[in-house]
Coordinates of C-alpha atoms in Angstrom, one line a residue:
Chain W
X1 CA 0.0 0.0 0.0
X2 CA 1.3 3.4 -0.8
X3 CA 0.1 6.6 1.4
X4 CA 1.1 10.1 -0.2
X5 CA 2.0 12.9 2.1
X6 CA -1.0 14.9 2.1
X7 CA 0.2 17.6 4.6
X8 CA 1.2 20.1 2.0
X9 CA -1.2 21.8 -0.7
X10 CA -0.5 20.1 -4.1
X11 CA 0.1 23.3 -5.7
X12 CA 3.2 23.7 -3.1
X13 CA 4.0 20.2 -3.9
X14 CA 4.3 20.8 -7.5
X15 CA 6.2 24.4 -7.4
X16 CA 8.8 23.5 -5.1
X17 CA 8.9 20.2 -7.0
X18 CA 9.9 21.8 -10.0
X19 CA 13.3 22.7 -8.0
X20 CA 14.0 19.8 -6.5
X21 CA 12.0 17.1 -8.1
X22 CA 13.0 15.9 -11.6
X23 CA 10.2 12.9 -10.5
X24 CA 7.4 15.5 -11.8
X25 CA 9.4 16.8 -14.7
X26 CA 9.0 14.3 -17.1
X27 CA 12.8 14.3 -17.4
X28 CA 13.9 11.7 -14.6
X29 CA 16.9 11.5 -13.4
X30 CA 17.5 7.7 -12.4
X31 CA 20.1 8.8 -9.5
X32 CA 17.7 11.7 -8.6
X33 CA 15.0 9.1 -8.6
X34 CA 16.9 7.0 -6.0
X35 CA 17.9 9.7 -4.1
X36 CA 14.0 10.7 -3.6
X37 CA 13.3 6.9 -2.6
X38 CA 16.0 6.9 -0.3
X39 CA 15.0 9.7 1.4
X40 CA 11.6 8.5 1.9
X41 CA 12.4 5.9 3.3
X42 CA 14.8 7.9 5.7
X43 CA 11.7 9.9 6.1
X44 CA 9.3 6.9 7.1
X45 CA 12.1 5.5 9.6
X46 CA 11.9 9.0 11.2
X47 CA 8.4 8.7 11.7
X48 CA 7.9 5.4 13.0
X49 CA 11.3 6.4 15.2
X50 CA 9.5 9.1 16.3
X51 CA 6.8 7.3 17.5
X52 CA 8.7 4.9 18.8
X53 CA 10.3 7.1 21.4
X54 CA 7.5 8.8 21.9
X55 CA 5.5 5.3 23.0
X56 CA 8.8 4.7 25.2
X57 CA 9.4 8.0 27.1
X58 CA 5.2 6.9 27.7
X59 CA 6.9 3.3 29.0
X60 CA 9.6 5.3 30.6
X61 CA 6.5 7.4 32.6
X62 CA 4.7 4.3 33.3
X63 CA 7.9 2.5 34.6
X64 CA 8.5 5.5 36.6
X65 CA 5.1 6.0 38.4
X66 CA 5.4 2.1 38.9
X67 CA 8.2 2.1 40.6
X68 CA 6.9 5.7 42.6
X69 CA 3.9 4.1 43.9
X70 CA 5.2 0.6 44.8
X71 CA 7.9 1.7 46.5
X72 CA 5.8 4.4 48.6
X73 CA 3.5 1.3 49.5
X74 CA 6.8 -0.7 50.2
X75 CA 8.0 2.4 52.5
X76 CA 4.8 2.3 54.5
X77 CA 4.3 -1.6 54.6
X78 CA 8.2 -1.4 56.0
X79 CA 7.4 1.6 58.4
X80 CA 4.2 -0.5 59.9
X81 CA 6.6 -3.3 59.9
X82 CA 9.6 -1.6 62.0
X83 CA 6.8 -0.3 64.3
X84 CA 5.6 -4.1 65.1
X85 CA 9.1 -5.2 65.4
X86 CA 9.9 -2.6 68.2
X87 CA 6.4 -3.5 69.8
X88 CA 7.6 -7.1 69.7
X89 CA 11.1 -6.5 70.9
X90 CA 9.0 -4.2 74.0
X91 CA 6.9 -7.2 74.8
X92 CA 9.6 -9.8 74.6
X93 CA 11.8 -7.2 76.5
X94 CA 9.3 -7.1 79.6
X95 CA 8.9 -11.6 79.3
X96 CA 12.8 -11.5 79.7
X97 CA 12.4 -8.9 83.1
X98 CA 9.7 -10.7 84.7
X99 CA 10.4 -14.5 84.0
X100 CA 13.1 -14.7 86.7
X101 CA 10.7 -13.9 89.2
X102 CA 7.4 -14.2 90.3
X103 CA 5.2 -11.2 92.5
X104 CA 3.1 -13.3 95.7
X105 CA 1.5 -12.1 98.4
X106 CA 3.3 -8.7 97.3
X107 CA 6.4 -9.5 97.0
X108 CA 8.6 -9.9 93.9
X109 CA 10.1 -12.8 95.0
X110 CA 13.0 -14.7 92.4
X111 CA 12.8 -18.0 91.5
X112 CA 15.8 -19.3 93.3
X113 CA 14.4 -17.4 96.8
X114 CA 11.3 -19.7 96.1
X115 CA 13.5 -22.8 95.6
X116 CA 15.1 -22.0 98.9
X117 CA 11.9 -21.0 100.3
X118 CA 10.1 -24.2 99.3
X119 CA 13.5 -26.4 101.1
X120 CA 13.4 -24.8 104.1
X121 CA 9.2 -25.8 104.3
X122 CA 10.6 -29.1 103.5
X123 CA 13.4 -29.5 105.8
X124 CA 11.1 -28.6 108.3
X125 CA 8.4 -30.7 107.7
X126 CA 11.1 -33.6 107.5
X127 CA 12.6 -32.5 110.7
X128 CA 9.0 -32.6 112.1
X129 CA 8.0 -36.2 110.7
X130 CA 11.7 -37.5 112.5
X131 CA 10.9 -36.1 115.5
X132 CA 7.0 -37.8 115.1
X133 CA 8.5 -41.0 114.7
X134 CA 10.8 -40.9 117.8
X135 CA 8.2 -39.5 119.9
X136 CA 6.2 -42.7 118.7
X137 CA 8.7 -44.2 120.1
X138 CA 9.0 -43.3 123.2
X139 CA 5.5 -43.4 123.5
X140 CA 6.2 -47.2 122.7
X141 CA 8.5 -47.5 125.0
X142 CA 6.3 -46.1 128.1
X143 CA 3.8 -48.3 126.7
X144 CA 5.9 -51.1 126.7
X145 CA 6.9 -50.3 130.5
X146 CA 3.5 -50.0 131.6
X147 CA 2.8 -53.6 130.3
X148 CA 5.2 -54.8 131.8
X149 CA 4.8 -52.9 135.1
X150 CA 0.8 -54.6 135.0
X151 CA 2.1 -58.0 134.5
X152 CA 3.9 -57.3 137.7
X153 CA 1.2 -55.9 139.8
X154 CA -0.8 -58.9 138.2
X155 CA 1.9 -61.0 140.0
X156 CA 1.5 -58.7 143.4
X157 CA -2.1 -59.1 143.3
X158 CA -1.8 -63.4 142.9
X159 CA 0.6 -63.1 146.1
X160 CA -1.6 -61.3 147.9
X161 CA -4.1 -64.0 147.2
X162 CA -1.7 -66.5 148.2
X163 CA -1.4 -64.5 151.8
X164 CA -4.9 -64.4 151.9
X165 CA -5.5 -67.8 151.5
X166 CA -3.1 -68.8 154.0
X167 CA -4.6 -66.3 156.5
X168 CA -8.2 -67.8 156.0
X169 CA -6.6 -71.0 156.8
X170 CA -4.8 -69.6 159.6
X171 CA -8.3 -68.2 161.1
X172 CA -9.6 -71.4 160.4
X173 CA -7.1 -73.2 162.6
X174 CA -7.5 -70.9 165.1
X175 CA -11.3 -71.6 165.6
X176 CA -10.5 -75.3 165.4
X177 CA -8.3 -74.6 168.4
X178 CA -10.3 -71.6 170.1
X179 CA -13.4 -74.5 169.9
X180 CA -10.9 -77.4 171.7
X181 CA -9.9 -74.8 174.1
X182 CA -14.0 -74.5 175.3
X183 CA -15.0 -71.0 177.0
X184 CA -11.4 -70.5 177.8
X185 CA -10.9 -69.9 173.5
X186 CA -14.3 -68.2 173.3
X187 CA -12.4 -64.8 173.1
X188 CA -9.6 -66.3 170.7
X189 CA -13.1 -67.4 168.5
X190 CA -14.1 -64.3 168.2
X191 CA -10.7 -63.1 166.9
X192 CA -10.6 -65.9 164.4
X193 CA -13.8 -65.1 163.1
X194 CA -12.7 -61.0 163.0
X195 CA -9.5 -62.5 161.0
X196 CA -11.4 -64.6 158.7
X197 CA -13.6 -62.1 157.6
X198 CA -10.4 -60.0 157.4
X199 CA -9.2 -62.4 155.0
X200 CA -12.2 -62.1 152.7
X201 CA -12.2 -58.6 152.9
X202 CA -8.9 -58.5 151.4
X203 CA -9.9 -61.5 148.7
X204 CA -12.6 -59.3 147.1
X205 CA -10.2 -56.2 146.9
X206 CA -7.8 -57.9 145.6
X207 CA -10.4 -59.5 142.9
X208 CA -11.9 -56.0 142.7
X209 CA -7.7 -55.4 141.8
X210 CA -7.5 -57.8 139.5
X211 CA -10.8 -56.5 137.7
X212 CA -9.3 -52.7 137.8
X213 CA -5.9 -53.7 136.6
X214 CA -7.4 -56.0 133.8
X215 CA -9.7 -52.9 132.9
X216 CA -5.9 -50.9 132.9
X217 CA -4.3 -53.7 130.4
X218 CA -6.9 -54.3 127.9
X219 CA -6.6 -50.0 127.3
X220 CA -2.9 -49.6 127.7
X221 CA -2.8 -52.5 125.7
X222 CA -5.1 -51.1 122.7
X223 CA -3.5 -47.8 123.1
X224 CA 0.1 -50.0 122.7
X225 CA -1.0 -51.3 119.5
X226 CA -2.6 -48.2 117.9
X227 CA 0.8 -46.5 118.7
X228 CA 2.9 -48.9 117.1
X229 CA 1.0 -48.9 114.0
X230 CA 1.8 -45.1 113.6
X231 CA 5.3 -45.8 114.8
X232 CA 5.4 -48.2 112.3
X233 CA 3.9 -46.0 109.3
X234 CA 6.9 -45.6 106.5
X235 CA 7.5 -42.5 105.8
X236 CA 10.9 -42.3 104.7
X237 CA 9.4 -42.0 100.9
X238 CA 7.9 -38.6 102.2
X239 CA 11.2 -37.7 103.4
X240 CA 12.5 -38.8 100.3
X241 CA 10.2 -36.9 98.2
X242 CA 12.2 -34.1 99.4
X243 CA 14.4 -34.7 96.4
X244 CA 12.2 -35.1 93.7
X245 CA 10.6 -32.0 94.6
X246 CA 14.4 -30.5 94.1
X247 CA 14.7 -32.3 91.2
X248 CA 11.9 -31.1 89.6
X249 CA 12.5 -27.6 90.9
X250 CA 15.9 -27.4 89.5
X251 CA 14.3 -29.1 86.0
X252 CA 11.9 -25.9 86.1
X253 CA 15.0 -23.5 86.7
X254 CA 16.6 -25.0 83.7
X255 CA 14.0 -24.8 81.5
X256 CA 13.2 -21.2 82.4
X257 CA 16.9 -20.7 82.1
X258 CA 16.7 -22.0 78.8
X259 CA 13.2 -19.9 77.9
X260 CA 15.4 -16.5 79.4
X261 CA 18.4 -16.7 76.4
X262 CA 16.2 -18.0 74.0
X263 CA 14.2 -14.7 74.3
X264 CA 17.0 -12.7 75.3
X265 CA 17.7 -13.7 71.9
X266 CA 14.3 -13.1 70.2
X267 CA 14.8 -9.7 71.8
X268 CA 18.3 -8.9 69.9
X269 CA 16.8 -10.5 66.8
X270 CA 13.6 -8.0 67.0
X271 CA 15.8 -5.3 67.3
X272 CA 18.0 -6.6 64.3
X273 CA 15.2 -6.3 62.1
X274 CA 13.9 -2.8 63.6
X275 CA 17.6 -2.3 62.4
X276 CA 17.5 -4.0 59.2
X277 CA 13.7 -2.5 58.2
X278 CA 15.2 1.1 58.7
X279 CA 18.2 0.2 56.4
X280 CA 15.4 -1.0 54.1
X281 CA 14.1 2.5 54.0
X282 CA 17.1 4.1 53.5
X283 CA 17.5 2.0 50.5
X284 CA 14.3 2.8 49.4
X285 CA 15.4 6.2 48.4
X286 CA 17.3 5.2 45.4
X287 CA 13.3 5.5 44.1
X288 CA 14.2 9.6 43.8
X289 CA 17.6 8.9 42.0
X290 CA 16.0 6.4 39.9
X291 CA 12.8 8.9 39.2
X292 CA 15.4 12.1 38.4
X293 CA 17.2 9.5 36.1
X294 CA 14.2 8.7 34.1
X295 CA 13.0 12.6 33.7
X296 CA 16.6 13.0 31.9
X297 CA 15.7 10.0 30.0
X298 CA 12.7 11.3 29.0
X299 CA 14.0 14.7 28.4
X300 CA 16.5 13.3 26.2
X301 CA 14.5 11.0 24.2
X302 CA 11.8 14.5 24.1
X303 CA 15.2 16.5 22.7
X304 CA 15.7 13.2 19.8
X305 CA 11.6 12.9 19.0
X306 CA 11.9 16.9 18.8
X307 CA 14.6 16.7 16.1
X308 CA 13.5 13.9 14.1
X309 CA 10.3 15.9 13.8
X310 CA 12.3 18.7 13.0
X311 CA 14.2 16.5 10.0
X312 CA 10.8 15.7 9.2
X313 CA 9.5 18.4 8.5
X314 CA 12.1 20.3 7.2
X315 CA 12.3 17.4 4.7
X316 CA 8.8 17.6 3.6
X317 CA 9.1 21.5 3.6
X318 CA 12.0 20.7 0.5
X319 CA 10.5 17.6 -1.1
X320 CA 6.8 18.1 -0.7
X321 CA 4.5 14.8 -2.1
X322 CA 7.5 13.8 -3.7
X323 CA 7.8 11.8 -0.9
X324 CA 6.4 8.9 0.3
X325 CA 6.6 5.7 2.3
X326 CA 5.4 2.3 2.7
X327 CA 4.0 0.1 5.5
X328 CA 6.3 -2.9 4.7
X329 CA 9.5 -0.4 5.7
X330 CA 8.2 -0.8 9.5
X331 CA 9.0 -4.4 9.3
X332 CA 12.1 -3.3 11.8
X333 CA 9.5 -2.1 14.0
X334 CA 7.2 -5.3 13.9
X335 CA 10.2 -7.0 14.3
X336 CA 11.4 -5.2 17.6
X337 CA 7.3 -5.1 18.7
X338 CA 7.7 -9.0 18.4
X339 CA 10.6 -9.3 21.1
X340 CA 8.6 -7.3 23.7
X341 CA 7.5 -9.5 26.3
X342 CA 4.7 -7.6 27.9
X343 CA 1.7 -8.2 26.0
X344 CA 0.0 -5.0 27.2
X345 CA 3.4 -3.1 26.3
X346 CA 3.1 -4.7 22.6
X347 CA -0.5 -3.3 22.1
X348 CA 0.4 0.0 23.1
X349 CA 3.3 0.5 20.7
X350 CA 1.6 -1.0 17.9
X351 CA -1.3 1.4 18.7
X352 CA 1.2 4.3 18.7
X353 CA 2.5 3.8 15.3
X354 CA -0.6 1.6 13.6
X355 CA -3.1 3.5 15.4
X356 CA -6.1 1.5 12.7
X357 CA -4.0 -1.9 14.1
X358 CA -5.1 -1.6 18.2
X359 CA -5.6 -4.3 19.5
X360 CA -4.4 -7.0 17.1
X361 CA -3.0 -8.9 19.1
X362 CA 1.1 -9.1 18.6
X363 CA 1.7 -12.9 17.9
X364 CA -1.1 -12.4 14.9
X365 CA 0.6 -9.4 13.4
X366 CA 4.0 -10.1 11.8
X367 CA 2.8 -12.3 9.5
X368 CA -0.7 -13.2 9.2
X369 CA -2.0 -12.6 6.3
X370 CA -5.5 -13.7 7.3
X371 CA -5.5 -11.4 10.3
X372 CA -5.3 -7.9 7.4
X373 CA -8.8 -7.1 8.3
X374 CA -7.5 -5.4 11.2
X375 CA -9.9 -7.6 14.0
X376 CA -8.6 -8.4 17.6
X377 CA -7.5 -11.8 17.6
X378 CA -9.6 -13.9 20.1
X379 CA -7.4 -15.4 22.0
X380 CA -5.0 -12.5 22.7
X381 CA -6.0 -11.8 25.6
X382 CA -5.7 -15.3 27.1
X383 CA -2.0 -16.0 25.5
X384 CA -0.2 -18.0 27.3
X385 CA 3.0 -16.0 26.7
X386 CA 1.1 -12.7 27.7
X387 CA 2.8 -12.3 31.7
X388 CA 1.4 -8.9 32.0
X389 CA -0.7 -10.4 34.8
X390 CA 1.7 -12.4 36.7
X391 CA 1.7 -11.4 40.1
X392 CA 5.0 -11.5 42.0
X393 CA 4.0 -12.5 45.3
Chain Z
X1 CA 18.3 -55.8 112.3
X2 CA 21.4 -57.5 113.5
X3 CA 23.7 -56.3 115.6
X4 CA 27.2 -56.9 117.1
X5 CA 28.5 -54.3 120.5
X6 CA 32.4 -54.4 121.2
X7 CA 33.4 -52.0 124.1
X8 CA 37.4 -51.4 123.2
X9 CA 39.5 -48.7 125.0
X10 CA 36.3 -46.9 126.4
X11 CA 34.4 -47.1 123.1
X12 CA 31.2 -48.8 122.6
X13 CA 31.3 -50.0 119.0
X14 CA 27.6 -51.1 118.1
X15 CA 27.5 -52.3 114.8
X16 CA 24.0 -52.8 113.0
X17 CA 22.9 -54.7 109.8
X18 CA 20.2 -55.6 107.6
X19 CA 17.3 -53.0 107.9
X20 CA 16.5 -50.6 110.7
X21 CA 13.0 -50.5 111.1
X22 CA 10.0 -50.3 113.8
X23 CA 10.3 -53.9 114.0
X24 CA 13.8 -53.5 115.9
X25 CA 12.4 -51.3 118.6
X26 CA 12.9 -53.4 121.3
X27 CA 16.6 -55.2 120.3
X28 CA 17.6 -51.5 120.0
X29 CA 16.3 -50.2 123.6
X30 CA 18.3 -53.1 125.1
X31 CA 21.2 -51.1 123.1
X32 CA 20.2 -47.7 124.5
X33 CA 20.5 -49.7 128.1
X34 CA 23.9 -50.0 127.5
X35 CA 24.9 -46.7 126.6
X36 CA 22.5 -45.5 129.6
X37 CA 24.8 -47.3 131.9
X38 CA 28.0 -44.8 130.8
X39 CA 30.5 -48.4 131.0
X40 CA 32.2 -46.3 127.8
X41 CA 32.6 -42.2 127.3
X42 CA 31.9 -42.9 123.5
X43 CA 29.2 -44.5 121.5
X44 CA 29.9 -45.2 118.1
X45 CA 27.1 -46.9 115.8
X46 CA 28.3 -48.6 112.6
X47 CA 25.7 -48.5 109.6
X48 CA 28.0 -49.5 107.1
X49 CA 26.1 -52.4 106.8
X50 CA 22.6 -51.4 107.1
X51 CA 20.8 -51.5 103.9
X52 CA 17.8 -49.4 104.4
X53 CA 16.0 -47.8 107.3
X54 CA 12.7 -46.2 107.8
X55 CA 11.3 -43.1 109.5
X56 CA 11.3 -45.2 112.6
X57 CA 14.9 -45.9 112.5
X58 CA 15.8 -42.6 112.0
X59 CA 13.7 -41.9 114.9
X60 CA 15.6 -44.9 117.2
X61 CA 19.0 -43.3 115.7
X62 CA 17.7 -39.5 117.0
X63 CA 16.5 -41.5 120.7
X64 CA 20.4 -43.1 120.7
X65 CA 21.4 -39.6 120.3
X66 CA 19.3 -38.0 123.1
X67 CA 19.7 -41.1 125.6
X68 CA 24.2 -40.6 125.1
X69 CA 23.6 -36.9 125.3
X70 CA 21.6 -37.4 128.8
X71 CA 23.9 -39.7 129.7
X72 CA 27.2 -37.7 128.7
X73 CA 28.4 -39.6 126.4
X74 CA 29.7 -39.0 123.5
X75 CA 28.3 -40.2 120.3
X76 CA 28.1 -40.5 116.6
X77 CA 27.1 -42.0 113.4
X78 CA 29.7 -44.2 110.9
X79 CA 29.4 -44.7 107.5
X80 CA 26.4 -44.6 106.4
X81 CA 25.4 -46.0 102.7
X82 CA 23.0 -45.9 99.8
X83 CA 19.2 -44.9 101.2
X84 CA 20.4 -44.7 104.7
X85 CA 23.1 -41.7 104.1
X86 CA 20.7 -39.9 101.5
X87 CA 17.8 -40.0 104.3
X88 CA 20.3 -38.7 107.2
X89 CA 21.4 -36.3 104.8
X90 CA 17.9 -34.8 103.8
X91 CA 16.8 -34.9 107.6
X92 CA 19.9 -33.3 108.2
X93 CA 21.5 -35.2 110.9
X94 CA 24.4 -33.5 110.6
X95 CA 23.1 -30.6 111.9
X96 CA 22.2 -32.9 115.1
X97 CA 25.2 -35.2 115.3
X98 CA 28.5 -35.8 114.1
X99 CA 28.2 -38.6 111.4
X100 CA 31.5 -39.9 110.2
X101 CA 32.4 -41.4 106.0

C-alpha cells in the first residue's frame, strides 16, 4: 500500500517540485529518482522512530510511576513493619524482666528465693516427721513399761491371794483350836472369826484389783498397739520426696533458664530487624535517583523525538509529495514489537504507530496474512505467553 | 536388724545390719540400756552395713542420740550408705550429730 504525504497543498507540492524534483518533470533522473526513494524511506524510519520514542518515554513514565507508587506502599508496609518489630522486641523485652521472678503475696520474689523458700518448708516438715516418729517411740517405749509394770502388779495381786489364803486358813485353825480350848478360846473365836472375815475382805479387793488392773491392760494395751502402728507407718518415701521436689525444681529452673536466652535472643533479633527495616528505608530512596534519572531519559529522548520531527519536516518542507513511504518499511519495528514480552506493552506500541492496528493482538501481526482485516485476535488476551498479569508474590 | 557391740578402750562400737526399722524397737532399747549405763565415754554406731532404714529408724538413731547426750556420752554415726546416708542427709542429721564417712 502506498500513502502520499497529504500535509502540503498540491500546488506547493508541484512548485517547489519543480526545483527539486525531476520525478514530476517528465525528465527523470534515475540517480535523482533513487535519491527521492532513499530519502523516503529515511523519512518513514523517522516517523515510526519518532513514534517509537514517543511510546517509550510513555513506557519510561509508566515504569516510573510504577516504581513511585510501589515503592511508597513498600516504604509504608516497612514503616508498619519496623513499628511491630519494636512493639515485639518491648513485649519480649518485659517476658525477659519478669520470667526470673514471680510477685506473691506482694512480693517480687525470684525464682531461686522460692527454691530456697520451698527447702526450708521441706526440711522442716522432714525434721517434724523424724521427730514424730521418735516421739512414737517413746510413746512405745512407756507403753511397753507399763505392760510390763501390770504384768507385775498382776503377780502382786496373785501373792496377795496367796497370803490371803493362808490367812483364811490360819483363822480357820485358830477356831479349830479356840473350839478345843472351850470358854477358855471363846475370846480367841471371836478373833478368828474378825481374822477370817479379814481375810475375805482383802480376797474381794484384791479380785476387785484384778478386775481394775485387767480394765488398765486391755486400754494400755489397745493404746500399745494403735501406737505402734503409727510408729510403724513408713514415711521415709515422704522424706524422700524431698528430692524429687528438688529435682523437679531445678528441672523448672533449667527450663526457664533456657526460655530466658532464648528470648534474650528473640529480643536482639527483633531489634535486628527494627535495624534491618530502617536500612530497608534508606534504601528505598534510590526511588528519587532512579525517578530524576528517568526525567533526563525522558528529556532526552523528548530533545531526539523533537529533532527527528524537526528533519521531518524540514524534509517535507524541501521535497513536498514527492515523498512517500510504505508500511512494509516498518518491518524493523514489527520485528522489535515482536521481542517485547509484555503483552499489554506490545498493544500499546503498535497502537502508537498503527493506530487503525489496536488491539491486534502481537503474535497475529507479523505475518498473518488472514489477520489484514485489522480484528482483535480472540485469543489475545488469554496468550499464554502474555505475563502482563503475573503477580509477583 | 542384727547387731554386734564391742566395748574397746572406752568405746562402745555397736555395729547394726540388715534394715532398721520399727520392728527393731525393742533389740535396739536393750542397746540404749547400754549406753545409759556410761560403762564407755563414747558410743559409736556402725551403719556400714545397714541397707535401708525407715522413718522409725531414724527416729531410734535420734533417741540413741538424746539417751548418750543425757547420759554424757559422746556419740556419733559411721558410714552410712546408699538410702540410709541420702535420708540422714535430707533430715539433716548432721546438723544434730556428728556422722563420720
Amino acid at each position: 500500500m502506498t500513502v502520499v504525504l497529504t500535509d502540503r497543498p498540491t500546488d506547493q507540492y508541484q512548485s517547489q517540485s519543480q526545483h527539486h524534483s525531476a520525478a514530476t518533470s517528465g525528465e527523470s533522473d534515475p540517480a535523482e529518482q533513487e535519491a527521492l526513494e532513499f530519502l523516503s524511506k529515511w523519512k518513514s524510519l523517522s516517523s515510526t522512530q519518532r513514534k517509537a520514542l514517543h511510546v517509550v518515554m510513555d513506557e519510561i513514565g509508566l515504569v516510573s510511576d510504577l516504581v513511585e507508587s510501589n515503592i511508597t506502599d513498600i516504604s509504608v508496609t516497612f514503616r508498619e513493619l519496623a513499628v511491630h518489630a519494636q512493639s515485639q522486641s518491648d513485649n519480649v523485652k518485659d517476658i525477659v524482666e519478669t520470667s526470673t521472678h514471680v510477685e506473691f503475696d506482694g512480693k517480687i520474689v525470684n525464682l531461686s528465693e522460692i527454691i530456697g523458700m520451698i527447702d526450708k518448708h521441706l526440711s522442716e516438715v522432714i525434721g517434724k516427721l523424724v521427730d514424730t516418729s521418735k516421739k512414737g517411740l517413746e510413746v512405745v517405749f512407756s507403753l511397753d513399761d507399763v505392760v510390763r509394770d501390770i504384768g507385775e502388779i498382776d503377780k502382786l495381786i496373785t501373792e496377795i491371794e496367796g497370803i490371803n489364803k493362808q490367812t483364811n486358813l490360819l483363822a480357820l485353825n485358830a477356831r479349830i483350836e479356840a473350839a478345843r480350848a472351850g470358854s477358855a478360846g471363846k475370846g480367841f473365836a471371836v478373833v478368828a472369826y474378825e481374822v477370817q472375815d479379814l481375810a475375805k475382805a482383802v480376797n474381794q479387793l484384791a479380785t476387785r484389783m484384778r478386775g481394775e488392773i485387767s480394765t488398765i491392760s486391755s486400754g494400755v494395751k489397745n493404746g500399745h498397739n494403735q501406737i505402734r502402728k503409727i510408729a510403724d507407718t513408713d514415711l521415709s518415701s515422704n522424706i524422700l520426696a524431698k528430692d524429687v521436689i528438688r529435682g523437679l525444681m531445678d528441672c523448672i529452673l533449667d527450663q526457664n533458664s533456657h526460655f530466658t536466652s532464648a528470648l534474650k535472643a528473640s529480643e536482639q533479633a527483633s531489634k535486628d530487624i527494627s535495624r534491618d527495616i530502617a536500612a530497608v528505608i534508606t534504601r528505598l530512596q534510590f526511588q528519587d535517583r532512579a525517578k530524576q534519572r528517568m526525567e533526563n531519559l525522558t528529556n532526552t529522548l523528548t530533545v531526539m523525538e523533537q529533532s527527528l520531527e524537526n528533519f521531518e519536516t524540514e524534509t517535507a518542507d524541501t521535497f513536498s509529495s514527492a515523498l512517500s513511504w510504505q508500511e512494509t518499511d516498518e518491518a524493523w519495528f514489527r520485528a522489535l514489537v515482536d521481542r517485547l514480552t509484555l503483552g499489554e506493552m506490545r498493544d500499546r506500541f503498535l497502537s502508537a504507530v498503527f493506530p487503525h492496528e489496536a488491539a491486534a493482538g502481537t503474535e497475529a501481526d507479523a505475518a498473518s496474512d488472514a489477520d489484514k482485516t485489522g480484528k482483535a485476535d480472540p485469543n489475545a488476551g488469554t496468550d499464554p505467553d502474555d505475563d502482563c498479569d503475573i503477580e509477583l508474590f | 536388724m542384727r547387731n554386734h557391740t564391742s566395748n574397746d578402750n572406752g568405746i562402745l562400737n555397736i555395729t547394726l545390719s540388715d534394715r532398721l526399722t520399727f520392728e527393731d524397737h525393742e533389740a535396739f532399747r536393750r542397746l540404749l540400756t547400754l549406753i545409759e549405763q556410761r560403762s564407755s565415754l563414747r558410743c559409736v554406731i556402725d551403719l556400714k552395713n545397714v541397707t535401708a532404714i525407715d522413718s522409725a529408724g531414724l527416729g531410734l538413731l535420734m533417741i540413741a542420740f538424746e539417751t548418750a547426750e543425757k547420759a554424757g556420752v559422746e556419740f556419733c554415726l559411721k558410714s552410712p550408705e546408699g538410702q540410709v546416708a541420702r535420708l540422714l542427709e535430707i533430715s539433716e542429721f548432721d546438723k544434730v550429730m556428728t556422722i563420720l564417712n
